[in-house]
Amino acid sequence: MALALAEAGADIIGVSATLELSGSSIEQEVLALGRSFKAYQCDFADRLDLYRFIEAVKADFPKIDILVNNAGTILRKPAAEHPDEYWDTVIETNLNAQFVLSREIGKEMVARGEGKIIFTASLLTFQGGINVPGYAASKGAIGSLVKALANEWAGKGVNVNGIAPGYIATDNTDALRKDADRSASILSRIPAGRWGTPDDFKGITLFLASEAANYVHGTIVTVDGGWMGR
């Protein structure tokens, strides 16, 4: 997603809990495209750290045109055994932090009368999943948050939409891909017959971040190899 935006001419601000502050592979790729890259670290499960990051990034970049809410985590354990700390960490990272960040960056967009906010939702925005009650709850809520923000901000020049990835080959799905039975079961339902890749999100990210999507508000677009149509 970051590379797609950089390829289209955007300068990139990157943030995660573990992103290298200099010399990361994504920084090198963005710089090679002739765009700038600024890295930050933030633990999205820590509200104070989140506010520290917001203060720093707004001081460094008073005008942010596109916000991609892609931070997320998943912790797996059956609901009857799902501990409070799993639930709290996932909800804080996947939902609470996303709202606070959108509010603080979004209000500047509203004041300017323009901006694009893109949330990463999930197939579990629509489904319940197995052994991930906190994750399912957080992503279901993201679907409603997209609509809620769009209802308030669409008339003020700010587009709020979401992308719901299907089963993508990332660290979040590593356990599933290593489980031969679950992996086979998942692949059997995907009409495209493969796990998705990060490159599959370039096109939809560019669309939602561009003027081509000016009349698209409150929508969750699935990028899932056909899973939801099965």
PDB file of C-alpha atoms in Angstrom:
ATOM      1  CA  MET A   1       0.000   0.000   0.000  1.00  0.00           C
ATOM      2  CA  ALA A   2       2.823   2.386   0.875  1.00  0.00           C
ATOM      3  CA  LEU A   3       4.702   1.510  -2.306  1.00  0.00           C
ATOM      4  CA  ALA A   4       1.600   2.009  -4.450  1.00  0.00           C
ATOM      5  CA  LEU A   5       1.129   5.505  -3.040  1.00  0.00           C
ATOM      6  CA  ALA A   6       4.822   6.314  -3.445  1.00  0.00           C
ATOM      7  CA  GLU A   7       4.763   5.093  -7.037  1.00  0.00           C
ATOM      8  CA  ALA A   8       1.871   7.486  -7.634  1.00  0.00           C
ATOM      9  CA  GLY A   9       3.859  10.425  -6.237  1.00  0.00           C
ATOM     10  CA  ALA A  10       3.075  10.492  -2.516  1.00  0.00           C
ATOM     11  CA  ASP A  11       5.618  11.026   0.229  1.00  0.00           C
ATOM     12  CA  ILE A  12       5.218   8.403   2.947  1.00  0.00           C
ATOM     13  CA  ILE A  13       4.970   8.463   6.736  1.00  0.00           C
ATOM     14  CA  GLY A  14       5.381   4.978   8.187  1.00  0.00           C
ATOM     15  CA  VAL A  15       4.599   3.874  11.725  1.00  0.00           C
ATOM     16  CA  SER A  16       4.453   0.591  13.604  1.00  0.00           C
ATOM     17  CA  ALA A  17       5.617  -0.826  16.910  1.00  0.00           C
ATOM     18  CA  THR A  18       8.774  -2.282  15.369  1.00  0.00           C
ATOM     19  CA  LEU A  19       9.523  -0.192  12.270  1.00  0.00           C
ATOM     20  CA  GLU A  20      13.205   0.714  12.058  1.00  0.00           C
ATOM     21  CA  LEU A  21      13.630   4.469  12.441  1.00  0.00           C
ATOM     22  CA  SER A  22      16.078   4.474   9.547  1.00  0.00           C
ATOM     23  CA  GLY A  23      17.209   2.057   6.881  1.00  0.00           C
ATOM     24  CA  SER A  24      14.134  -0.181   6.721  1.00  0.00           C
ATOM     25  CA  SER A  25      13.424  -2.058   3.509  1.00  0.00           C
ATOM     26  CA  ILE A  26      10.243  -0.023   2.923  1.00  0.00           C
ATOM     27  CA  GLU A  27      12.166   3.229   3.405  1.00  0.00           C
ATOM     28  CA  GLN A  28      14.785   2.144   0.883  1.00  0.00           C
ATOM     29  CA  GLU A  29      12.117   1.187  -1.660  1.00  0.00           C
ATOM     30  CA  VAL A  30      10.256   4.493  -1.239  1.00  0.00           C
ATOM     31  CA  LEU A  31      13.456   6.538  -1.507  1.00  0.00           C
ATOM     32  CA  ALA A  32      14.396   4.613  -4.654  1.00  0.00           C
ATOM     33  CA  LEU A  33      11.141   5.868  -6.167  1.00  0.00           C
ATOM     34  CA  GLY A  34      12.220   9.460  -5.540  1.00  0.00           C
ATOM     35  CA  ARG A  35       9.809  10.062  -2.648  1.00  0.00           C
ATOM     36  CA  SER A  36      10.554  10.878   0.988  1.00  0.00           C
ATOM     37  CA  PHE A  37       9.959   8.510   3.899  1.00  0.00           C
ATOM     38  CA  LYS A  38       9.682   9.318   7.594  1.00  0.00           C
ATOM     39  CA  ALA A  39       9.548   6.481  10.115  1.00  0.00           C
ATOM     40  CA  TYR A  40       8.028   6.475  13.591  1.00  0.00           C
ATOM     41  CA  GLN A  41       7.560   3.821  16.248  1.00  0.00           C
ATOM     42  CA  CYS A  42       4.339   3.559  18.242  1.00  0.00           C
ATOM     43  CA  ASP A  43       2.781   0.849  20.381  1.00  0.00           C
ATOM     44  CA  PHE A  44      -0.856   1.192  19.336  1.00  0.00           C
ATOM     45  CA  ALA A  45      -1.928  -0.806  22.388  1.00  0.00           C
ATOM     46  CA  ASP A  46      -0.556   1.985  24.621  1.00  0.00           C
ATOM     47  CA  ARG A  47      -2.838   5.053  24.602  1.00  0.00           C
ATOM     48  CA  LEU A  48      -0.134   7.385  25.953  1.00  0.00           C
ATOM     49  CA  ASP A  49       2.313   6.232  23.292  1.00  0.00           C
ATOM     50  CA  LEU A  50      -0.362   6.812  20.650  1.00  0.00           C
ATOM     51  CA  TYR A  51      -0.887  10.408  21.765  1.00  0.00           C
ATOM     52  CA  ARG A  52       2.881  10.923  21.829  1.00  0.00           C
ATOM     53  CA  PHE A  53       3.069   9.750  18.225  1.00  0.00           C
ATOM     54  CA  ILE A  54       0.138  11.921  17.127  1.00  0.00           C
ATOM     55  CA  GLU A  55       1.720  15.000  18.687  1.00  0.00           C
ATOM     56  CA  ALA A  56       5.040  14.284  16.988  1.00  0.00           C
ATOM     57  CA  VAL A  57       3.671  13.509  13.528  1.00  0.00           C
ATOM     58  CA  LYS A  58       1.350  16.532  13.503  1.00  0.00           C
ATOM     59  CA  ALA A  59       4.260  18.769  14.468  1.00  0.00           C
ATOM     60  CA  ASP A  60       6.427  17.317  11.705  1.00  0.00           C
ATOM     61  CA  PHE A  61       3.651  17.145   9.086  1.00  0.00           C
ATOM     62  CA  PRO A  62       0.863  19.708   9.672  1.00  0.00           C
ATOM     63  CA  LYS A  63      -0.890  18.620   6.461  1.00  0.00           C
ATOM     64  CA  ILE A  64      -1.564  14.904   5.990  1.00  0.00           C
ATOM     65  CA  ASP A  65      -3.592  14.160   2.854  1.00  0.00           C
ATOM     66  CA  ILE A  66      -4.109  10.394   3.178  1.00  0.00           C
ATOM     67  CA  LEU A  67      -4.436   8.300   6.327  1.00  0.00           C
ATOM     68  CA  VAL A  68      -4.201   4.516   5.981  1.00  0.00           C
ATOM     69  CA  ASN A  69      -5.250   2.775   9.202  1.00  0.00           C
ATOM     70  CA  ASN A  70      -3.466  -0.520   8.722  1.00  0.00           C
ATOM     71  CA  ALA A  71      -2.070  -1.280  12.191  1.00  0.00           C
ATOM     72  CA  GLY A  72      -3.481  -4.461  13.649  1.00  0.00           C
ATOM     73  CA  THR A  73      -2.823  -7.547  15.704  1.00  0.00           C
ATOM     74  CA  ILE A  74      -4.477 -10.926  16.274  1.00  0.00           C
ATOM     75  CA  LEU A  75      -4.357 -13.251  19.291  1.00  0.00           C
ATOM     76  CA  ARG A  76      -5.822 -16.743  18.999  1.00  0.00           C
ATOM     77  CA  LYS A  77      -7.539 -18.687  21.769  1.00  0.00           C
ATOM     78  CA  PRO A  78     -11.057 -20.177  22.048  1.00  0.00           C
ATOM     79  CA  ALA A  79     -13.637 -17.768  23.481  1.00  0.00           C
ATOM     80  CA  ALA A  80     -14.037 -19.759  26.712  1.00  0.00           C
ATOM     81  CA  GLU A  81     -10.293 -19.441  27.307  1.00  0.00           C
ATOM     82  CA  HIS A  82      -9.731 -15.993  25.781  1.00  0.00           C
ATOM     83  CA  PRO A  83      -8.083 -13.921  28.556  1.00  0.00           C
ATOM     84  CA  ASP A  84      -8.766 -10.267  29.299  1.00  0.00           C
ATOM     85  CA  GLU A  85      -5.285  -9.260  28.223  1.00  0.00           C
ATOM     86  CA  TYR A  86      -5.815 -10.783  24.748  1.00  0.00           C
ATOM     87  CA  TRP A  87      -9.132  -8.987  24.360  1.00  0.00           C
ATOM     88  CA  ASP A  88      -7.802  -5.655  25.650  1.00  0.00           C
ATOM     89  CA  THR A  89      -4.671  -5.690  23.495  1.00  0.00           C
ATOM     90  CA  VAL A  90      -6.561  -6.503  20.305  1.00  0.00           C
ATOM     91  CA  ILE A  91      -9.388  -4.017  20.879  1.00  0.00           C
ATOM     92  CA  GLU A  92      -6.993  -1.226  21.834  1.00  0.00           C
ATOM     93  CA  THR A  93      -4.754  -1.808  18.818  1.00  0.00           C
ATOM     94  CA  ASN A  94      -7.336  -2.620  16.154  1.00  0.00           C
ATOM     95  CA  LEU A  95     -10.203  -0.338  17.172  1.00  0.00           C
ATOM     96  CA  ASN A  96      -9.529   2.258  19.854  1.00  0.00           C
ATOM     97  CA  ALA A  97      -6.234   3.460  18.394  1.00  0.00           C
ATOM     98  CA  GLN A  98      -7.765   3.605  14.918  1.00  0.00           C
ATOM     99  CA  PHE A  99     -10.565   5.856  16.145  1.00  0.00           C
ATOM    100  CA  VAL A 100      -8.260   8.193  18.061  1.00  0.00           C
ATOM    101  CA  LEU A 101      -5.873   8.478  15.117  1.00  0.00           C
ATOM    102  CA  SER A 102      -8.726   9.082  12.668  1.00  0.00           C
ATOM    103  CA  ARG A 103     -10.271  11.696  14.927  1.00  0.00           C
ATOM    104  CA  GLU A 104      -7.026  13.604  15.432  1.00  0.00           C
ATOM    105  CA  ILE A 105      -5.881  13.492  11.797  1.00  0.00           C
ATOM    106  CA  GLY A 106      -9.422  13.585  10.405  1.00  0.00           C
ATOM    107  CA  LYS A 107     -10.437  16.807  12.130  1.00  0.00           C
ATOM    108  CA  GLU A 108      -7.622  18.593  10.290  1.00  0.00           C
ATOM    109  CA  MET A 109      -8.915  17.171   7.011  1.00  0.00           C
ATOM    110  CA  VAL A 110     -12.429  18.344   7.871  1.00  0.00           C
ATOM    111  CA  ALA A 111     -11.117  21.834   8.605  1.00  0.00           C
ATOM    112  CA  ARG A 112      -9.371  21.919   5.198  1.00  0.00           C
ATOM    113  CA  GLY A 113     -12.335  20.381   3.399  1.00  0.00           C
ATOM    114  CA  GLU A 114     -10.395  17.497   1.862  1.00  0.00           C
ATOM    115  CA  GLY A 115      -8.750  14.213   2.774  1.00  0.00           C
ATOM    116  CA  LYS A 116      -8.839  10.446   2.362  1.00  0.00           C
ATOM    117  CA  ILE A 117      -9.022   7.905   5.181  1.00  0.00           C
ATOM    118  CA  ILE A 118      -8.688   4.199   4.402  1.00  0.00           C
ATOM    119  CA  PHE A 119      -9.208   1.542   7.070  1.00  0.00           C
ATOM    120  CA  THR A 120      -8.016  -2.038   6.822  1.00  0.00           C
ATOM    121  CA  ALA A 121     -11.075  -4.096   7.714  1.00  0.00           C
ATOM    122  CA  SER A 122     -11.242  -7.892   7.325  1.00  0.00           C
ATOM    123  CA  LEU A 123     -13.398 -10.777   6.187  1.00  0.00           C
ATOM    124  CA  LEU A 124     -14.241 -10.879   9.897  1.00  0.00           C
ATOM    125  CA  THR A 125     -15.930  -7.528   9.441  1.00  0.00           C
ATOM    126  CA  PHE A 126     -18.645  -9.768   7.955  1.00  0.00           C
ATOM    127  CA  GLN A 127     -17.968 -13.162   9.557  1.00  0.00           C
ATOM    128  CA  GLY A 128     -17.174 -14.473  13.022  1.00  0.00           C
ATOM    129  CA  GLY A 129     -14.005 -16.473  12.540  1.00  0.00           C
ATOM    130  CA  ILE A 130     -12.729 -19.240  14.825  1.00  0.00           C
ATOM    131  CA  ASN A 131     -10.775 -18.749  18.067  1.00  0.00           C
ATOM    132  CA  VAL A 132     -10.361 -14.994  17.489  1.00  0.00           C
ATOM    133  CA  PRO A 133     -13.305 -13.309  19.291  1.00  0.00           C
ATOM    134  CA  GLY A 134     -11.394 -10.109  20.026  1.00  0.00           C
ATOM    135  CA  TYR A 135     -10.202  -9.778  16.448  1.00  0.00           C
ATOM    136  CA  ALA A 136     -13.674 -10.448  15.051  1.00  0.00           C
ATOM    137  CA  ALA A 137     -15.224  -7.900  17.403  1.00  0.00           C
ATOM    138  CA  SER A 138     -12.623  -5.270  16.495  1.00  0.00           C
ATOM    139  CA  LYS A 139     -12.996  -5.736  12.757  1.00  0.00           C
ATOM    140  CA  GLY A 140     -16.791  -5.826  12.924  1.00  0.00           C
ATOM    141  CA  ALA A 141     -16.620  -2.506  14.741  1.00  0.00           C
ATOM    142  CA  ILE A 142     -14.249  -1.078  12.125  1.00  0.00           C
ATOM    143  CA  GLY A 143     -16.941  -1.669   9.507  1.00  0.00           C
ATOM    144  CA  SER A 144     -19.386   0.405  11.546  1.00  0.00           C
ATOM    145  CA  LEU A 145     -16.781   3.074  12.311  1.00  0.00           C
ATOM    146  CA  VAL A 146     -16.125   3.544   8.590  1.00  0.00           C
ATOM    147  CA  LYS A 147     -19.820   4.205   8.054  1.00  0.00           C
ATOM    148  CA  ALA A 148     -20.129   6.452  11.117  1.00  0.00           C
ATOM    149  CA  LEU A 149     -17.233   8.689  10.085  1.00  0.00           C
ATOM    150  CA  ALA A 150     -18.400   8.761   6.466  1.00  0.00           C
ATOM    151  CA  ASN A 151     -21.861   9.865   7.564  1.00  0.00           C
ATOM    152  CA  GLU A 152     -20.362  12.869   9.345  1.00  0.00           C
ATOM    153  CA  TRP A 153     -17.525  13.781   7.002  1.00  0.00           C
ATOM    154  CA  ALA A 154     -18.689  12.955   3.464  1.00  0.00           C
ATOM    155  CA  GLY A 155     -20.330  16.369   3.124  1.00  0.00           C
ATOM    156  CA  LYS A 156     -17.138  18.031   4.347  1.00  0.00           C
ATOM    157  CA  GLY A 157     -14.854  16.747   1.611  1.00  0.00           C
ATOM    158  CA  VAL A 158     -13.376  13.795   3.484  1.00  0.00           C
ATOM    159  CA  ASN A 159     -13.731  10.269   2.112  1.00  0.00           C
ATOM    160  CA  VAL A 160     -13.725   7.428   4.652  1.00  0.00           C
ATOM    161  CA  ASN A 161     -13.700   3.883   3.295  1.00  0.00           C
ATOM    162  CA  GLY A 162     -12.270   0.479   4.114  1.00  0.00           C
ATOM    163  CA  ILE A 163     -10.550  -2.455   2.469  1.00  0.00           C
ATOM    164  CA  ALA A 164     -11.389  -5.966   3.677  1.00  0.00           C
ATOM    165  CA  PRO A 165      -8.533  -8.336   2.866  1.00  0.00           C
ATOM    166  CA  GLY A 166      -9.191 -11.993   2.392  1.00  0.00           C
ATOM    167  CA  TYR A 167      -6.607 -14.580   3.386  1.00  0.00           C
ATOM    168  CA  ILE A 168      -3.271 -12.896   2.715  1.00  0.00           C
ATOM    169  CA  ALA A 169       0.224 -14.331   3.076  1.00  0.00           C
ATOM    170  CA  THR A 170       1.444 -12.185   6.000  1.00  0.00           C
ATOM    171  CA  ASP A 171       2.652 -12.806   9.551  1.00  0.00           C
ATOM    172  CA  ASN A 172      -0.971 -12.608  10.774  1.00  0.00           C
ATOM    173  CA  THR A 173      -1.847 -15.760   8.820  1.00  0.00           C
ATOM    174  CA  ASP A 174       1.396 -17.654   9.398  1.00  0.00           C
ATOM    175  CA  ALA A 175      -0.248 -20.091  11.820  1.00  0.00           C
ATOM    176  CA  LEU A 176      -3.052 -20.834   9.371  1.00  0.00           C
ATOM    177  CA  ARG A 177      -0.701 -21.438   6.457  1.00  0.00           C
ATOM    178  CA  LYS A 178       1.377 -23.826   8.557  1.00  0.00           C
ATOM    179  CA  ASP A 179      -1.741 -25.837   9.480  1.00  0.00           C
ATOM    180  CA  ALA A 180      -2.062 -28.175   6.502  1.00  0.00           C
ATOM    181  CA  ASP A 181      -5.738 -28.989   7.107  1.00  0.00           C
ATOM    182  CA  ARG A 182      -6.846 -25.369   7.701  1.00  0.00           C
ATOM    183  CA  SER A 183      -4.792 -24.099   4.767  1.00  0.00           C
ATOM    184  CA  ALA A 184      -6.308 -26.684   2.411  1.00  0.00           C
ATOM    185  CA  SER A 185      -9.798 -25.886   3.670  1.00  0.00           C
ATOM    186  CA  ILE A 186      -9.282 -22.155   3.145  1.00  0.00           C
ATOM    187  CA  LEU A 187      -7.814 -22.531  -0.332  1.00  0.00           C
ATOM    188  CA  SER A 188     -10.673 -24.807  -1.387  1.00  0.00           C
ATOM    189  CA  ARG A 189     -13.133 -21.954  -0.799  1.00  0.00           C
ATOM    190  CA  ILE A 190     -11.157 -19.212  -2.575  1.00  0.00           C
ATOM    191  CA  PRO A 191     -12.228 -19.138  -6.233  1.00  0.00           C
ATOM    192  CA  ALA A 192      -8.903 -17.558  -7.216  1.00  0.00           C
ATOM    193  CA  GLY A 193      -7.191 -20.635  -5.737  1.00  0.00           C
ATOM    194  CA  ARG A 194      -4.377 -18.856  -3.909  1.00  0.00           C
ATOM    195  CA  TRP A 195      -3.479 -16.785  -0.871  1.00  0.00           C
ATOM    196  CA  GLY A 196      -3.403 -13.064  -1.528  1.00  0.00           C
ATOM    197  CA  THR A 197      -0.234 -10.965  -1.503  1.00  0.00           C
ATOM    198  CA  PRO A 198       0.464  -7.369  -0.425  1.00  0.00           C
ATOM    199  CA  ASP A 199       0.696  -6.351  -4.099  1.00  0.00           C
ATOM    200  CA  ASP A 200      -2.988  -7.238  -4.495  1.00  0.00           C
ATOM    201  CA  PHE A 201      -3.796  -4.054  -2.530  1.00  0.00           C
ATOM    202  CA  LYS A 202      -1.995  -1.571  -4.734  1.00  0.00           C
ATOM    203  CA  GLY A 203      -4.886  -0.888  -7.098  1.00  0.00           C
ATOM    204  CA  ILE A 204      -7.653  -0.488  -4.536  1.00  0.00           C
ATOM    205  CA  THR A 205      -5.459   1.698  -2.319  1.00  0.00           C
ATOM    206  CA  LEU A 206      -4.687   4.053  -5.192  1.00  0.00           C
ATOM    207  CA  PHE A 207      -8.345   4.195  -6.175  1.00  0.00           C
ATOM    208  CA  LEU A 208      -9.628   5.037  -2.700  1.00  0.00           C
ATOM    209  CA  ALA A 209      -6.851   7.602  -2.168  1.00  0.00           C
ATOM    210  CA  SER A 210      -7.503   9.368  -5.485  1.00  0.00           C
ATOM    211  CA  GLU A 211     -10.005  11.822  -6.917  1.00  0.00           C
ATOM    212  CA  ALA A 212     -11.492   8.884  -8.838  1.00  0.00           C
ATOM    213  CA  ALA A 213     -13.133   7.863  -5.533  1.00  0.00           C
ATOM    214  CA  ASN A 214     -14.509  11.296  -4.624  1.00  0.00           C
ATOM    215  CA  TYR A 215     -18.092   9.968  -4.595  1.00  0.00           C
ATOM    216  CA  VAL A 216     -17.234   6.770  -2.712  1.00  0.00           C
ATOM    217  CA  HIS A 217     -18.081   7.053   0.989  1.00  0.00           C
ATOM    218  CA  GLY A 218     -18.618   4.534   3.802  1.00  0.00           C
ATOM    219  CA  THR A 219     -17.811   1.513   1.663  1.00  0.00           C
ATOM    220  CA  ILE A 220     -15.896  -1.656   2.557  1.00  0.00           C
ATOM    221  CA  VAL A 221     -14.256  -3.161  -0.533  1.00  0.00           C
ATOM    222  CA  THR A 222     -13.355  -6.847  -0.317  1.00  0.00           C
ATOM    223  CA  VAL A 223     -10.074  -7.965  -1.846  1.00  0.00           C
ATOM    224  CA  ASP A 224     -10.412 -11.658  -1.181  1.00  0.00           C
ATOM    225  CA  GLY A 225      -9.976 -13.739  -4.317  1.00  0.00           C
ATOM    226  CA  GLY A 226     -13.755 -14.196  -4.425  1.00  0.00           C
ATOM    227  CA  TRP A 227     -14.181 -15.608  -0.888  1.00  0.00           C
ATOM    228  CA  MET A 228     -17.242 -13.553   0.028  1.00  0.00           C
ATOM    229  CA  GLY A 229     -18.970 -14.412  -3.237  1.00  0.00           C
ATOM    230  CA  ARG A 230     -18.672 -18.153  -2.656  1.00  0.00           C
TER     231      ARG A 230
END
